[in-house]
CSV table of C-alpha atoms in Angstrom, one decimal:
chain,number,residue,atom,x,y,z
Z,1,MET,CA,-31.9,2.1,11.5
Z,2,PRO,CA,-29.1,3.3,13.3
Z,3,PRO,CA,-26.0,5.5,11.6
Z,4,GLY,CA,-23.7,3.1,10.5
Z,5,GLN,CA,-25.4,0.4,9.9
Z,6,ASP,CA,-25.6,-1.4,6.2
Z,7,ASP,CA,-28.7,1.0,4.6
Z,8,ALA,CA,-30.2,-1.0,1.2
Z,9,ARG,CA,-30.9,2.1,0.2
Z,10,GLU,CA,-27.3,2.4,0.1
Z,11,LEU,CA,-25.6,-0.6,-0.6
Z,12,PRO,CA,-28.6,-2.5,-2.3
Z,13,THR,CA,-27.0,-6.2,-2.0
Z,14,PRO,CA,-26.6,-7.0,1.9
Z,15,VAL,CA,-24.3,-9.4,1.8
Z,16,LEU,CA,-22.1,-9.1,-1.4
Z,17,ARG,CA,-19.5,-12.2,-1.8
Z,18,VAL,CA,-16.7,-11.4,-3.7
Z,19,PRO,CA,-16.3,-12.9,-7.1
Z,20,ALA,CA,-13.2,-14.6,-7.7
Z,21,ARG,CA,-11.8,-12.5,-10.7
Z,22,GLU,CA,-13.6,-9.4,-10.1
Z,23,PRO,CA,-12.1,-7.4,-7.2
Z,24,VAL,CA,-14.3,-5.2,-5.1
Z,25,ILE,CA,-12.8,-2.2,-3.2
Z,26,ALA,CA,-13.7,-1.0,-0.1
Z,27,VAL,CA,-12.5,3.3,-0.5
Z,28,ASP,CA,-12.4,4.8,2.5
Z,29,ALA,CA,-14.1,8.5,0.9
Z,30,MET,CA,-13.3,10.9,3.6
Z,31,GLY,CA,-9.5,10.2,4.4
Z,32,GLY,CA,-7.2,12.9,2.6
Z,33,ASP,CA,-6.7,16.4,2.3
Z,34,TYR,CA,-9.0,17.0,-0.3
Z,35,ALA,CA,-11.9,14.1,1.0
Z,36,PRO,CA,-14.6,13.7,-0.3
Z,37,ASP,CA,-14.5,15.7,-3.8
Z,38,GLU,CA,-11.4,13.9,-4.9
Z,39,ILE,CA,-11.9,10.5,-3.8
Z,40,VAL,CA,-15.2,10.0,-5.1
Z,41,ALA,CA,-13.9,11.4,-8.6
Z,42,GLY,CA,-11.0,8.9,-8.3
Z,43,ALA,CA,-12.8,6.1,-7.2
Z,44,LEU,CA,-15.5,6.4,-9.9
Z,45,ALA,CA,-12.6,7.0,-12.5
Z,46,ALA,CA,-10.9,3.4,-11.4
Z,47,GLN,CA,-14.6,1.9,-11.8
Z,48,ARG,CA,-15.0,3.6,-15.5
Z,49,GLU,CA,-11.4,3.3,-16.6
Z,50,HIS,CA,-10.7,0.1,-14.9
Z,51,GLY,CA,-13.6,-1.9,-15.0
Z,52,LEU,CA,-13.7,-1.8,-10.9
Z,53,THR,CA,-16.8,-1.9,-8.7
Z,54,THR,CA,-15.7,0.4,-5.7
Z,55,LEU,CA,-17.5,1.1,-2.5
Z,56,LEU,CA,-17.2,4.2,-0.5
Z,57,THR,CA,-17.7,4.4,2.9
Z,58,GLY,CA,-18.3,7.5,4.7
Z,59,PRO,CA,-21.3,10.0,5.5
Z,60,PRO,CA,-24.4,9.7,3.1
Z,61,ALA,CA,-25.4,13.4,3.5
Z,62,ARG,CA,-22.2,14.5,2.6
Z,63,LEU,CA,-21.4,11.6,-0.2
Z,64,ARG,CA,-24.5,11.9,-2.0
Z,65,PRO,CA,-24.0,16.0,-3.2
Z,66,VAL,CA,-20.5,15.0,-4.4
Z,67,ILE,CA,-21.3,12.1,-6.5
Z,68,ALA,CA,-24.3,13.6,-8.0
Z,69,ARG,CA,-22.7,16.8,-8.9
Z,70,LEU,CA,-20.2,14.2,-11.1
Z,71,GLY,CA,-23.5,12.5,-12.7
Z,72,ALA,CA,-22.7,9.1,-10.6
Z,73,SER,CA,-25.9,8.1,-9.0
Z,74,SER,CA,-25.8,5.0,-10.3
Z,75,ASP,CA,-23.1,4.0,-10.3
Z,76,LEU,CA,-21.8,4.7,-6.9
Z,77,ARG,CA,-22.4,2.7,-4.0
Z,78,VAL,CA,-22.2,4.0,-0.1
Z,79,VAL,CA,-21.5,2.2,2.9
Z,80,PRO,CA,-22.8,4.2,5.8
Z,81,ALA,CA,-19.9,5.6,8.0
Z,82,GLU,CA,-21.4,8.8,10.1
Z,83,ASP,CA,-17.8,9.1,11.8
Z,84,SER,CA,-14.4,10.2,10.2
Z,85,VAL,CA,-10.6,9.9,11.3
Z,86,GLY,CA,-8.5,13.5,10.9
Z,87,MET,CA,-5.6,13.6,9.1
Z,88,GLY,CA,-3.9,14.9,12.6
Z,89,GLU,CA,-5.2,12.1,14.0
Z,90,GLY,CA,-3.0,8.6,15.2
Z,91,ALA,CA,-2.9,5.2,15.8
Z,92,LEU,CA,-5.4,5.3,19.0
Z,93,ALA,CA,-8.3,6.8,16.7
Z,94,GLY,CA,-8.1,4.1,14.0
Z,95,PHE,CA,-8.5,1.6,16.4
Z,96,ARG,CA,-10.9,3.1,18.8
Z,97,ARG,CA,-13.3,4.4,16.4
Z,98,PRO,CA,-15.1,1.5,15.1
Z,99,ARG,CA,-18.2,3.4,13.1
Z,100,SER,CA,-15.3,5.4,11.3
Z,101,SER,CA,-15.1,5.5,7.4
Z,102,ILE,CA,-11.5,3.7,7.4
Z,103,ALA,CA,-13.1,0.8,10.1
Z,104,VAL,CA,-16.1,0.7,7.8
Z,105,ALA,CA,-13.9,-0.1,5.0
Z,106,CYS,CA,-12.1,-2.7,6.9
Z,107,GLN,CA,-14.7,-4.5,8.0
Z,108,LEU,CA,-16.0,-4.6,4.6
Z,109,VAL,CA,-12.9,-6.7,4.0
Z,110,ARG,CA,-12.7,-8.6,6.8
Z,111,ARG,CA,-16.8,-9.8,6.6
Z,112,GLY,CA,-15.7,-11.2,2.7
Z,113,GLN,CA,-17.7,-8.3,0.7
Z,114,ALA,CA,-14.6,-5.9,-0.5
Z,115,SER,CA,-11.6,-7.4,-1.6
Z,116,ALA,CA,-9.4,-4.6,-1.0
Z,117,VAL,CA,-9.3,-1.5,1.0
Z,118,VAL,CA,-8.1,1.7,0.3
Z,119,SER,CA,-7.1,5.3,2.2
Z,120,ALA,CA,-5.5,8.1,2.4
Z,121,GLY,CA,-6.0,8.9,5.0
Z,122,SER,CA,-3.6,9.1,8.3
Z,123,THR,CA,-1.1,6.5,8.4
Z,124,GLY,CA,-0.8,5.3,12.1
Z,125,ALA,CA,-4.8,5.0,12.0
Z,126,ILE,CA,-4.8,2.9,9.2
Z,127,VAL,CA,-2.5,0.9,9.9
Z,128,ALA,CA,-4.1,0.2,13.7
Z,129,SER,CA,-7.5,0.1,11.8
Z,130,ALA,CA,-6.3,-2.3,9.7
Z,131,ARG,CA,-4.6,-4.4,12.1
Z,132,HIS,CA,-7.5,-4.7,14.6
Z,133,ARG,CA,-10.0,-6.0,12.0
Z,134,VAL,CA,-8.4,-7.2,9.0
Z,135,LEU,CA,-6.2,-8.9,11.5
Z,136,PRO,CA,-2.5,-9.7,10.7
Z,137,LEU,CA,-1.8,-13.1,9.1
Z,138,PRO,CA,-0.6,-15.8,11.8
Z,139,GLY,CA,3.4,-16.4,12.0
Z,140,VAL,CA,3.2,-12.4,10.9
Z,141,PRO,CA,3.2,-10.4,14.2
Z,142,ARG,CA,4.0,-7.0,12.4
Z,143,PRO,CA,2.9,-5.7,8.5
Z,144,GLY,CA,5.4,-4.4,6.4
Z,145,LEU,CA,4.7,-0.9,4.5
Z,146,ALA,CA,5.7,-1.4,1.0
Z,147,VAL,CA,6.4,1.3,-1.5
Z,148,LEU,CA,7.9,1.3,-4.6
Z,149,LEU,CA,11.0,3.4,-6.0
Z,150,PRO,CA,10.5,5.2,-9.0
Z,151,THR,CA,14.5,3.3,-10.4
Z,152,TYR,CA,15.2,2.3,-14.0
Z,153,PRO,CA,13.8,-0.4,-16.0
Z,154,LYS,CA,11.8,-1.6,-12.8
Z,155,PRO,CA,10.8,0.7,-9.6
Z,156,THR,CA,12.8,-1.2,-6.6
Z,157,VAL,CA,10.0,-2.1,-3.5
Z,158,LEU,CA,11.3,-0.7,-0.4
Z,159,ILE,CA,10.1,-2.1,2.8
Z,160,ASP,CA,9.4,-1.2,5.3
Z,161,ALA,CA,8.4,2.7,4.7
Z,162,GLY,CA,6.7,3.3,8.5
Z,163,ALA,CA,4.2,1.1,9.4
Z,164,THR,CA,6.8,-1.1,12.3
Z,165,ALA,CA,9.7,1.2,13.6
Z,166,ASP,CA,11.0,-1.0,16.2
Z,167,PRO,CA,11.4,-5.2,14.6
Z,168,LYS,CA,12.8,-7.7,15.2
Z,169,PRO,CA,15.5,-9.7,13.1
Z,170,GLU,CA,12.7,-12.3,12.7
Z,171,MET,CA,10.7,-9.7,11.0
Z,172,LEU,CA,13.2,-8.2,8.4
Z,173,VAL,CA,13.3,-11.3,7.1
Z,174,GLN,CA,9.1,-12.0,6.8
Z,175,PHE,CA,9.8,-8.3,5.4
Z,176,GLY,CA,11.6,-10.1,2.7
Z,177,HIS,CA,9.0,-12.5,1.8
Z,178,LEU,CA,6.4,-9.6,1.9
Z,179,GLY,CA,8.3,-7.7,-0.9
Z,180,VAL,CA,9.2,-11.0,-2.6
Z,181,ALA,CA,5.3,-11.9,-3.1
Z,182,TYR,CA,4.7,-7.9,-4.0
Z,183,ALA,CA,7.3,-7.8,-6.4
Z,184,GLN,CA,6.0,-11.0,-8.2
Z,185,ILE,CA,2.9,-10.0,-8.7
Z,186,ALA,CA,2.9,-6.4,-8.7
Z,187,LEU,CA,5.9,-5.8,-11.3
Z,188,GLY,CA,6.3,-9.0,-12.6
Z,189,ILE,CA,9.6,-10.4,-11.3
Z,190,PRO,CA,9.7,-14.1,-11.3
Z,191,LYS,CA,12.9,-14.8,-8.7
Z,192,PRO,CA,13.0,-10.7,-6.7
Z,193,LYS,CA,16.7,-10.3,-5.7
Z,194,VAL,CA,16.6,-9.0,-1.8
Z,195,GLY,CA,19.1,-6.1,-0.3
Z,196,LEU,CA,19.1,-5.3,3.2
Z,197,LEU,CA,19.6,-1.7,4.3
Z,198,THR,CA,22.6,-0.6,6.1
Z,199,ILE,CA,25.6,1.2,6.5
Z,200,GLY,CA,27.9,-1.1,4.7
Z,201,ALA,CA,28.1,-3.4,2.1
Z,202,GLU,CA,30.5,-6.0,4.2
Z,203,PRO,CA,28.1,-8.2,6.2
Z,204,GLY,CA,29.5,-7.4,9.3
Z,205,LYS,CA,28.5,-3.9,9.4
Z,206,GLY,CA,25.3,-2.4,10.8
Z,207,ASN,CA,23.8,-2.0,14.0
Z,208,ALA,CA,22.9,-5.2,16.1
Z,209,LEU,CA,19.7,-5.8,13.9
Z,210,THR,CA,21.0,-5.5,11.2
Z,211,ARG,CA,24.0,-7.3,11.8
Z,212,ARG,CA,21.6,-10.5,12.8
Z,213,ALA,CA,18.9,-10.0,10.4
Z,214,HIS,CA,22.0,-10.6,7.9
Z,215,GLU,CA,22.8,-13.5,9.8
Z,216,LEU,CA,19.2,-14.7,9.1
Z,217,LEU,CA,19.0,-13.8,5.4
Z,218,THR,CA,22.2,-15.9,4.3
Z,219,ALA,CA,20.8,-19.3,6.9
Z,220,GLU,CA,18.5,-22.0,5.7
Z,221,PRO,CA,14.6,-21.0,6.0
Z,222,GLN,CA,13.3,-21.6,8.8
Z,223,GLY,CA,9.6,-23.3,10.1
Z,224,GLY,CA,8.8,-24.5,5.9
Z,225,ALA,CA,9.4,-21.0,4.9
Z,226,GLN,CA,11.0,-20.4,1.1
Z,227,PRO,CA,14.1,-19.9,0.4
Z,228,LEU,CA,14.7,-15.6,-0.3
Z,229,TYR,CA,17.2,-14.8,-2.8
Z,230,PHE,CA,19.2,-12.5,-1.2
Z,231,ALA,CA,22.3,-9.9,-2.6
Z,232,GLY,CA,23.7,-8.8,0.3
Z,233,ASN,CA,23.6,-5.6,2.2
Z,234,ILE,CA,23.1,-2.5,0.4
Z,235,GLU,CA,23.8,1.3,1.7
Z,236,GLY,CA,21.6,4.6,0.9
Z,237,GLY,CA,23.5,5.3,-2.0
Z,238,ASP,CA,22.4,2.7,-3.5
Z,239,LEU,CA,18.6,3.2,-3.1
Z,240,MET,CA,18.2,4.0,-6.4
Z,241,ALA,CA,20.4,1.9,-8.5
Z,242,GLY,CA,18.1,-0.7,-8.9
Z,243,ALA,CA,20.9,-3.0,-7.7
Z,244,VAL,CA,18.3,-5.1,-6.4
Z,245,ASP,CA,14.4,-6.2,-6.5
Z,246,VAL,CA,13.1,-5.6,-2.9
Z,247,ILE,CA,15.7,-3.6,0.0
Z,248,VAL,CA,14.4,-5.0,3.6
Z,249,THR,CA,14.3,-2.3,6.3
Z,250,ASP,CA,13.0,-1.1,9.8
Z,251,GLY,CA,10.1,1.1,9.3
Z,252,PHE,CA,11.4,4.0,10.9
Z,253,THR,CA,15.2,3.9,8.7
Z,254,GLY,CA,12.7,3.2,5.8
Z,255,ASN,CA,10.3,6.4,6.5
Z,256,VAL,CA,13.5,8.8,6.8
Z,257,ALA,CA,15.0,7.3,3.4
Z,258,LEU,CA,11.6,7.6,1.7
Z,259,LYS,CA,11.3,11.1,2.9
Z,260,THR,CA,15.1,12.2,2.0
Z,261,LEU,CA,14.5,10.7,-1.6
Z,262,GLU,CA,11.1,12.6,-2.1
Z,263,GLY,CA,12.9,15.7,-1.1
Z,264,ALA,CA,15.4,15.2,-3.4
Z,265,ILE,CA,13.5,14.5,-6.2
Z,266,ARG,CA,12.1,17.7,-5.5
Z,267,PHE,CA,14.6,20.0,-5.2
Z,268,ALA,CA,16.3,18.7,-8.3
Z,269,ALA,CA,12.6,19.3,-10.3
Z,270,GLY,CA,12.8,22.1,-9.1
Z,271,GLU,CA,16.0,23.1,-10.3
Z,272,LEU,CA,16.1,21.2,-13.2
Z,273,ARG,CA,13.1,23.5,-14.4
Z,274,THR,CA,14.9,26.5,-13.4
Z,275,ALA,CA,17.8,25.4,-15.8
Z,276,LEU,CA,15.1,24.6,-19.0
Z,277,THR,CA,13.3,27.7,-18.5
Z,278,SER,CA,16.3,30.2,-18.0
Z,279,THR,CA,17.2,31.3,-21.3
Z,280,ARG,CA,15.8,31.3,-25.0
Z,281,ALA,CA,18.2,28.2,-25.9
Z,282,ALA,CA,17.5,26.3,-22.4
Z,283,ARG,CA,13.9,26.3,-24.0
Z,284,LEU,CA,14.5,25.3,-27.4
Z,285,GLY,CA,17.0,22.4,-25.6
Z,286,ALA,CA,14.1,21.6,-23.6
Z,287,ALA,CA,11.4,22.0,-26.6
Z,288,LEU,CA,13.5,18.9,-28.4
Z,289,GLN,CA,14.1,17.2,-25.4
Z,290,ARG,CA,9.9,17.0,-24.8
Z,291,ARG,CA,9.3,14.0,-25.1
Z,292,GLY,CA,12.2,12.5,-22.8
Z,293,LEU,CA,10.9,14.6,-19.9
Z,294,ARG,CA,7.8,13.9,-20.4
Z,295,GLU,CA,8.4,10.3,-20.0
Z,296,LEU,CA,11.2,11.9,-17.2
Z,297,SER,CA,8.0,13.0,-14.9
Z,298,HIS,CA,5.8,10.3,-15.0
Z,299,ARG,CA,8.1,8.0,-14.2
Z,300,LEU,CA,9.1,10.0,-10.7
Z,301,GLU,CA,5.2,11.0,-10.7
Z,302,PRO,CA,4.2,9.2,-7.2
Z,303,GLU,CA,0.0,9.7,-7.7
Z,304,SER,CA,1.4,6.8,-10.7
Z,305,TYR,CA,2.5,4.6,-8.6
Z,306,GLY,CA,-0.9,4.4,-6.5
Z,307,GLY,CA,0.4,4.7,-2.9
Z,308,ALA,CA,1.9,2.2,-0.6
Z,309,ALA,CA,0.8,-1.1,0.5
Z,310,LEU,CA,0.4,-2.6,3.6
Z,311,LEU,CA,1.5,-6.1,3.7
Z,312,GLY,CA,0.9,-9.3,5.9
Z,313,LEU,CA,-2.9,-8.7,6.7
Z,314,GLY,CA,-5.7,-11.0,6.2
Z,315,GLY,CA,-6.6,-9.0,3.4
Z,316,THR,CA,-4.9,-6.1,0.7
Z,317,VAL,CA,-4.8,-2.5,1.9
Z,318,VAL,CA,-3.4,0.5,-0.3
Z,319,ILE,CA,-2.5,3.7,1.3
Z,320,ALA,CA,-2.4,7.0,-0.8
Z,321,HIS,CA,-0.8,9.3,-0.3
Z,322,GLY,CA,-2.7,12.0,2.5
Z,323,ALA,CA,-2.5,14.7,-0.5
Z,324,SER,CA,-4.1,12.4,-3.0
Z,325,THR,CA,-6.1,13.6,-6.4
Z,326,ALA,CA,-8.8,12.0,-7.7
Z,327,ARG,CA,-5.8,10.6,-10.6
Z,328,ALA,CA,-3.9,9.1,-7.4
Z,329,VAL,CA,-6.6,7.7,-6.1
Z,330,THR,CA,-7.7,5.7,-9.0
Z,331,SER,CA,-4.1,4.4,-9.1
Z,332,ALA,CA,-4.0,3.0,-5.8
Z,333,CYS,CA,-7.5,1.4,-6.7
Z,334,ALA,CA,-5.7,-0.5,-9.5
Z,335,LEU,CA,-2.9,-1.2,-7.3
Z,336,ALA,CA,-5.4,-2.8,-4.8
Z,337,ALA,CA,-7.0,-5.0,-7.9
Z,338,THR,CA,-3.8,-6.1,-9.4
Z,339,LEU,CA,-2.8,-7.5,-5.5
Z,340,SER,CA,-6.0,-9.2,-4.9
Z,341,ARG,CA,-6.4,-10.3,-8.4
Z,342,GLY,CA,-2.6,-11.7,-8.0
Z,343,GLU,CA,-3.7,-13.2,-4.7
Z,344,ILE,CA,-1.0,-11.9,-2.3
Z,345,THR,CA,-2.6,-12.6,0.8
Z,346,GLU,CA,-2.0,-16.9,-0.1
Z,347,LYS,CA,0.9,-16.2,-1.9
Z,348,ILE,CA,3.0,-14.6,1.3
Z,349,ARG,CA,0.8,-17.5,3.6
Z,350,GLU,CA,3.0,-19.9,0.6
Z,351,ARG,CA,6.1,-18.4,1.3
Z,352,ILE,CA,6.3,-18.0,4.9
Z,353,GLY,CA,4.9,-21.7,5.5
Z,354,VAL,CA,1.5,-21.4,6.7
Z,355,SER,CA,0.6,-24.4,7.6
Z,356,GLU,CA,-3.3,-25.2,7.1
Z,357,GLN,CA,-3.8,-26.4,11.2
Z,358,ARG,CA,-2.4,-22.6,11.9
Z,359,ARG,CA,-4.4,-21.0,9.5
Z,360,ALA,CA,-7.7,-22.5,10.5
Z,361,HIS,CA,-6.8,-21.6,14.3
Z,362,PHE,CA,-6.0,-18.0,12.9
Z,363,LEU,CA,-9.6,-18.1,11.2
Z,364,ARG,CA,-11.4,-19.0,14.6
Z,365,ARG,CA,-9.6,-15.9,16.1
Z,366,GLU,CA,-12.6,-13.7,17.5
Z,367,ARG,CA,-12.2,-10.3,18.6
């Protein structure tokens, strides 16, 4: 049998159709700094702790020993993929490598054999492979990468965090719809407030992109789209304020903002740790505040959030951090299952006003 073909010994059911309420998660076992060991362990924990079904994509010869060490030979199934995309490779590799582990995972979703994809591999390669194989939704020319910021009392959705660096103003409006659908399903917010990230709160502030996007966000919805609850502009200093539920921006700005916040949180955590351990009195105070500090640490820990959701495609794709441990992979699988159960793709279709005629035309497309 040629490498990469579905092998009945690895996947007992050749055509596995996804039950409506039982998500099947295709996990790219070769993506990530600690693949495949941590990825396999995380997928196994997702099955045992959350009752999910996971399919591992990757070379069986590499994955079988890892599965055996975990005592999961009867629990985990492998879909063969002899190729893999390195962490240093970009979008071109994801586009051109049809038998890579991430490409095979995306193909499982497109064929209806899985509900969602989870990968901790190269973000550029994942985005390119998903766009090429899962395919964009009609009316959504570019996907948006949605991440959760650890604001209080509920997280805030930031979109786009790096999938589309140079969007048009109309795409920022679509990002708003993607973010609203995500907030409704993942955070349980019925009517999320949307804010536009720019350099001033006044409507006229910003560059040409944000000024035009502001005009479109305040205008009446077009093309059958649902209305957005637009709260206006927000500035960089408001990212962690929790003033809105969804923050819309372009992928370049969003990625810089996200990494700046990550660095600032690491710095603040290090300084706090030093202050709490510098003297005996400080250590005593830290012991008395142990519960509160533990809750704060959990809220700021990226592994608790499950990664970023790539929205606007014909299936659910969750991108975990490249340095993901087993715990982070488990969280990513749980997030993918939540979005799948919430039918986020259908919700996005409804929000942007995709007609049945356009949808049928999209489903007939072949590449």
